[in-house]
Short mmCIF file of C-alpha atoms in Angstrom, two decimals:
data_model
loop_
_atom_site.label_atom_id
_atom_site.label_comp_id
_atom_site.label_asym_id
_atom_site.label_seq_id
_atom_site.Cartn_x
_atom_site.Cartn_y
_atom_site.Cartn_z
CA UNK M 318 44.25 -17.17 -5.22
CA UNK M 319 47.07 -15.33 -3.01
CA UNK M 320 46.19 -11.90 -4.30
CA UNK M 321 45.97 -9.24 -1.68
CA UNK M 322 42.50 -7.48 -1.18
CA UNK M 323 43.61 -3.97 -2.83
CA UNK M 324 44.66 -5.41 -5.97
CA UNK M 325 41.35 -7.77 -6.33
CA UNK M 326 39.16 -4.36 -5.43
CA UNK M 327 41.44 -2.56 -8.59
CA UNK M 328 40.99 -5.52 -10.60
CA UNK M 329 37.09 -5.69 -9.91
CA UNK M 330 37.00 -2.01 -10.23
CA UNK M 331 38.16 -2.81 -14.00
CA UNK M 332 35.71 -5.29 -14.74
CA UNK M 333 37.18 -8.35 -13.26
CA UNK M 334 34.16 -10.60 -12.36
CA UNK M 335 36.34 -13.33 -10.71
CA UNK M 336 38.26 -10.39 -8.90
CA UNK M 337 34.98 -9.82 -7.50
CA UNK M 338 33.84 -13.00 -6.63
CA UNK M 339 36.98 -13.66 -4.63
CA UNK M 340 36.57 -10.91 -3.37
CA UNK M 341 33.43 -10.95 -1.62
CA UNK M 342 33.84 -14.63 -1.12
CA UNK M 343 36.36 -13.15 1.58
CA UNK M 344 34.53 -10.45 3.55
CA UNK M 345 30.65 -11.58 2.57
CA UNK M 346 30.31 -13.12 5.93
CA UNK M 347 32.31 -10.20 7.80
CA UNK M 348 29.71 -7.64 5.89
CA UNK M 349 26.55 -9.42 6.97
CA UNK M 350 28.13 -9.51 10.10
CA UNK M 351 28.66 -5.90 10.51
CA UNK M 352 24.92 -5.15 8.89
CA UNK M 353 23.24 -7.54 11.44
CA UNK M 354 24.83 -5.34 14.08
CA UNK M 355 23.74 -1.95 12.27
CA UNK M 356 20.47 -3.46 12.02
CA UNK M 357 19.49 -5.68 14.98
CA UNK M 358 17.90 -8.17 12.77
CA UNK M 359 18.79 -10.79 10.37
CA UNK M 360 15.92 -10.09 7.76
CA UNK M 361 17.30 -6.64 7.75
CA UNK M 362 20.71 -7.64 7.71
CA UNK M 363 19.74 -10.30 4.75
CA UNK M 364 18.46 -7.42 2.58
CA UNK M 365 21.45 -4.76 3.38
CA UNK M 366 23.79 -6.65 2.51
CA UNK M 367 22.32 -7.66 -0.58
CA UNK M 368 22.01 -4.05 -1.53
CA UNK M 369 25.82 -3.77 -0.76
CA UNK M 370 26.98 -6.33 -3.14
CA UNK M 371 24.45 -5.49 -5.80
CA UNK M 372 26.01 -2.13 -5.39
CA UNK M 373 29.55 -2.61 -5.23
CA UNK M 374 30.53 -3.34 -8.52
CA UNK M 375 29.96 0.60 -9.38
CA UNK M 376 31.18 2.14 -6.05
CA UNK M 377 34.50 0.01 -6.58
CA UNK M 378 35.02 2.45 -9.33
CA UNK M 379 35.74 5.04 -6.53
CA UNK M 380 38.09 2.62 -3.98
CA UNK M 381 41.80 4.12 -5.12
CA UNK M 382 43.40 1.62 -2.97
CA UNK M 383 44.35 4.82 -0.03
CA UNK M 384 42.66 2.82 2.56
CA UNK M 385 42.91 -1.13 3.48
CA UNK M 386 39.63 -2.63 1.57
CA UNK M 387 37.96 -3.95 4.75
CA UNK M 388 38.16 -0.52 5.72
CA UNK M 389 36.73 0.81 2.85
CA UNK M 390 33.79 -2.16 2.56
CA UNK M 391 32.95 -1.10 6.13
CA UNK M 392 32.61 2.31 4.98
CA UNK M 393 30.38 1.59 2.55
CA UNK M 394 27.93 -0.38 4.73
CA UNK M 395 27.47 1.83 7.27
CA UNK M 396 26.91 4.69 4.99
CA UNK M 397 24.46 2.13 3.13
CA UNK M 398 22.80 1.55 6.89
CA UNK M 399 22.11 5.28 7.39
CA UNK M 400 20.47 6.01 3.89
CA UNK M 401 18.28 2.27 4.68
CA UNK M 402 17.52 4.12 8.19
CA UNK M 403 17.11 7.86 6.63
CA UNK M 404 14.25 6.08 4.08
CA UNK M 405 12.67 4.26 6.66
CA UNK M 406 12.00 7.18 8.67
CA UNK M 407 10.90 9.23 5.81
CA UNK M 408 8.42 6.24 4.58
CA UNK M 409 7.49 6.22 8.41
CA UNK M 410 7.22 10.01 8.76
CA UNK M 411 4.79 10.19 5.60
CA UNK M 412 3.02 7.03 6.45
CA UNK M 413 2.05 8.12 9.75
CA UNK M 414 -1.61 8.52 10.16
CA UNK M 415 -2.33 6.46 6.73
CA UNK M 416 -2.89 3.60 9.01
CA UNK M 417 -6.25 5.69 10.10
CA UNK M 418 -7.40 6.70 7.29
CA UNK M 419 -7.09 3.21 5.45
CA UNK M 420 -9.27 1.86 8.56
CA UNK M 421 -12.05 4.54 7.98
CA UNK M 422 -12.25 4.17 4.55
CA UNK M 423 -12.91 0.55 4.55
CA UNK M 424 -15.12 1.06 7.30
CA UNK M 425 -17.23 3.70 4.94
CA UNK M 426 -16.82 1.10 2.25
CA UNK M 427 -18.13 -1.35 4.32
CA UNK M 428 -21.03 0.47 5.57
CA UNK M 429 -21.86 1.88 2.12
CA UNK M 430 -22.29 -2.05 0.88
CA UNK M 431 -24.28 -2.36 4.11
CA UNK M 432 -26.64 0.15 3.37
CA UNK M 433 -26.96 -0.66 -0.41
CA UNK M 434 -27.83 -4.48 0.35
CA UNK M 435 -30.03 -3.59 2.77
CA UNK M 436 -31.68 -0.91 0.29
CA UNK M 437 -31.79 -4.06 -2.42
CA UNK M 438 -33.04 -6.23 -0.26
CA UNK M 439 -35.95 -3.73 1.37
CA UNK M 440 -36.83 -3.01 -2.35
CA UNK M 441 -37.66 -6.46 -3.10
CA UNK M 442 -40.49 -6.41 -0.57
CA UNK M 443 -42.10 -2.95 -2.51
CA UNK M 444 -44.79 -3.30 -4.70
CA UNK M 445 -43.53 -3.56 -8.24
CA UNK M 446 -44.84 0.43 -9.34
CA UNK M 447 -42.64 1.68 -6.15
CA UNK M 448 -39.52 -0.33 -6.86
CA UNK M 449 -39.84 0.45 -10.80
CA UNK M 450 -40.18 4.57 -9.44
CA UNK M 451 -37.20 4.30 -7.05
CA UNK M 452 -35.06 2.34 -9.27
CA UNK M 453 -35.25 5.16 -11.82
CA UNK M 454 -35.00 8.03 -9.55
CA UNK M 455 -32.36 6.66 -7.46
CA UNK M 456 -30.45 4.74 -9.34
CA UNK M 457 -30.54 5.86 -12.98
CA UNK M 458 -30.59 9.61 -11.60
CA UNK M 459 -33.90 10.21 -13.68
CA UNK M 460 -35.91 13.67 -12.61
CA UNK M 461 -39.35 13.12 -11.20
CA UNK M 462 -40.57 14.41 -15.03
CA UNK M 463 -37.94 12.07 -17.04
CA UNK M 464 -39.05 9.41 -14.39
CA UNK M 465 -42.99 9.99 -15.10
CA UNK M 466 -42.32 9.83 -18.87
CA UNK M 467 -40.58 6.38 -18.92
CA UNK M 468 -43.10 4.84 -16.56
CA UNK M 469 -45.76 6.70 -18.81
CA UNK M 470 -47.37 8.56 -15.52
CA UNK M 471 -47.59 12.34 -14.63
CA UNK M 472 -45.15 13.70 -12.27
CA UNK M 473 -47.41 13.83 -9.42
CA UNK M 474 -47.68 10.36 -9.39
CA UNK M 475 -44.04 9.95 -9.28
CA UNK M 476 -43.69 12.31 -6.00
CA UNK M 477 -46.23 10.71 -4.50
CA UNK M 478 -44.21 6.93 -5.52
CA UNK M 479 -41.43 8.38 -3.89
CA UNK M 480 -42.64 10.36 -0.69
CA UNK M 481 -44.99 6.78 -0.34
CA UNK M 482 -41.46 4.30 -0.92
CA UNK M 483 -39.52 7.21 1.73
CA UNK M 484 -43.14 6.21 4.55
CA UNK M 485 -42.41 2.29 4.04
CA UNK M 486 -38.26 2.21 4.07
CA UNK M 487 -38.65 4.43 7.07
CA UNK M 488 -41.23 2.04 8.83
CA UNK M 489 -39.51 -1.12 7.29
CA UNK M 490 -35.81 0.21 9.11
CA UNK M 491 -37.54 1.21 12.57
CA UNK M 492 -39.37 -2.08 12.53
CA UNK M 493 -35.76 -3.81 12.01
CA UNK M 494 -33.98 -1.76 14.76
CA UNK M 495 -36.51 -2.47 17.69
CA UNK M 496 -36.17 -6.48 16.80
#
């Protein structure tokens, strides 16, 4: 096709898919060119360019033919680099400090399972009427009195369950930390 590069723009501007295709046939190696130098790297380069062409079949609708096309397609791609650059910065910008607070929060996740399997496991080694006391106290958020009722004891027993389970989980974690 020996069409000139303003008249396959107008034509692509109209709708003319083949107009197009020629037409980035021509300059698509020039453009990723020209985006590997805004970028510095070819992954970068790869995906600006990409989101050139995928945008150029609307912005042709603007080209009016006053300026040579390469002129025009360079236009677009380094206006294209600086809203790519002004995002990144902004994503950077409110992504700073994220970074920390991802790490402490799966480090409080982490020490939170910690804690609960070593809870599970220290409760195995309680006599059945402790473990039965705690379980509903701690982990069905029973009062002392809803806790006595269920386990069909008076509430004193039940504070003395837990202050006695509180003595042994205390002795049971020293004992681990001095081995």
């Amino acid at each position: 096709m020996n069409v000139d590069d303003r008249e396959l723009a107008l034509a692509a501007a109209g709708g003319d898919g083949k107009a197009f295709g020629v037409l980035l046939g021509r300059h698509y190696d020039r453009l990723f060119g020209l985006c590997f130098r805004l970028t510095g790297t070819k992954a970068d380069a790869e995906d600006l360019t990409q989101d050139i062409c995928a945008a150029l079949p609307a912005k042709l609708a603007a080209f009016r033919g006053d300026a040579k096309f390469t002129t025009w397609l360079y236009r677009v791609a380094v206006n294209a680099s600086h809203d790519r650059r002004r995002r990144q910065q902004t994503h950077a910008r409110h992504a700073e400090g994220w970074g920390d607070w991802e790490i402490n929060r799966q480090d409080a996740i982490r020490e939170e399972a910690e804690a609960r399997d070593w809870l599970t496991q220290a409760m195995s080694a309680l006599p059945q009427d402790l473990r039965d006391t705690l379980a509903l106290t701690m982990d069905q958020d029973l009062t002392q009195a809803q806790a006595a009722e269920v386990l069909n004891v008076t509430e004193g027993t039940v504070s003395w369950r837990i202050s006695e389970v509180k003595k042994r989980l205390k002795a049971m974690h020293k004992k681990e930390a001095a081995s």
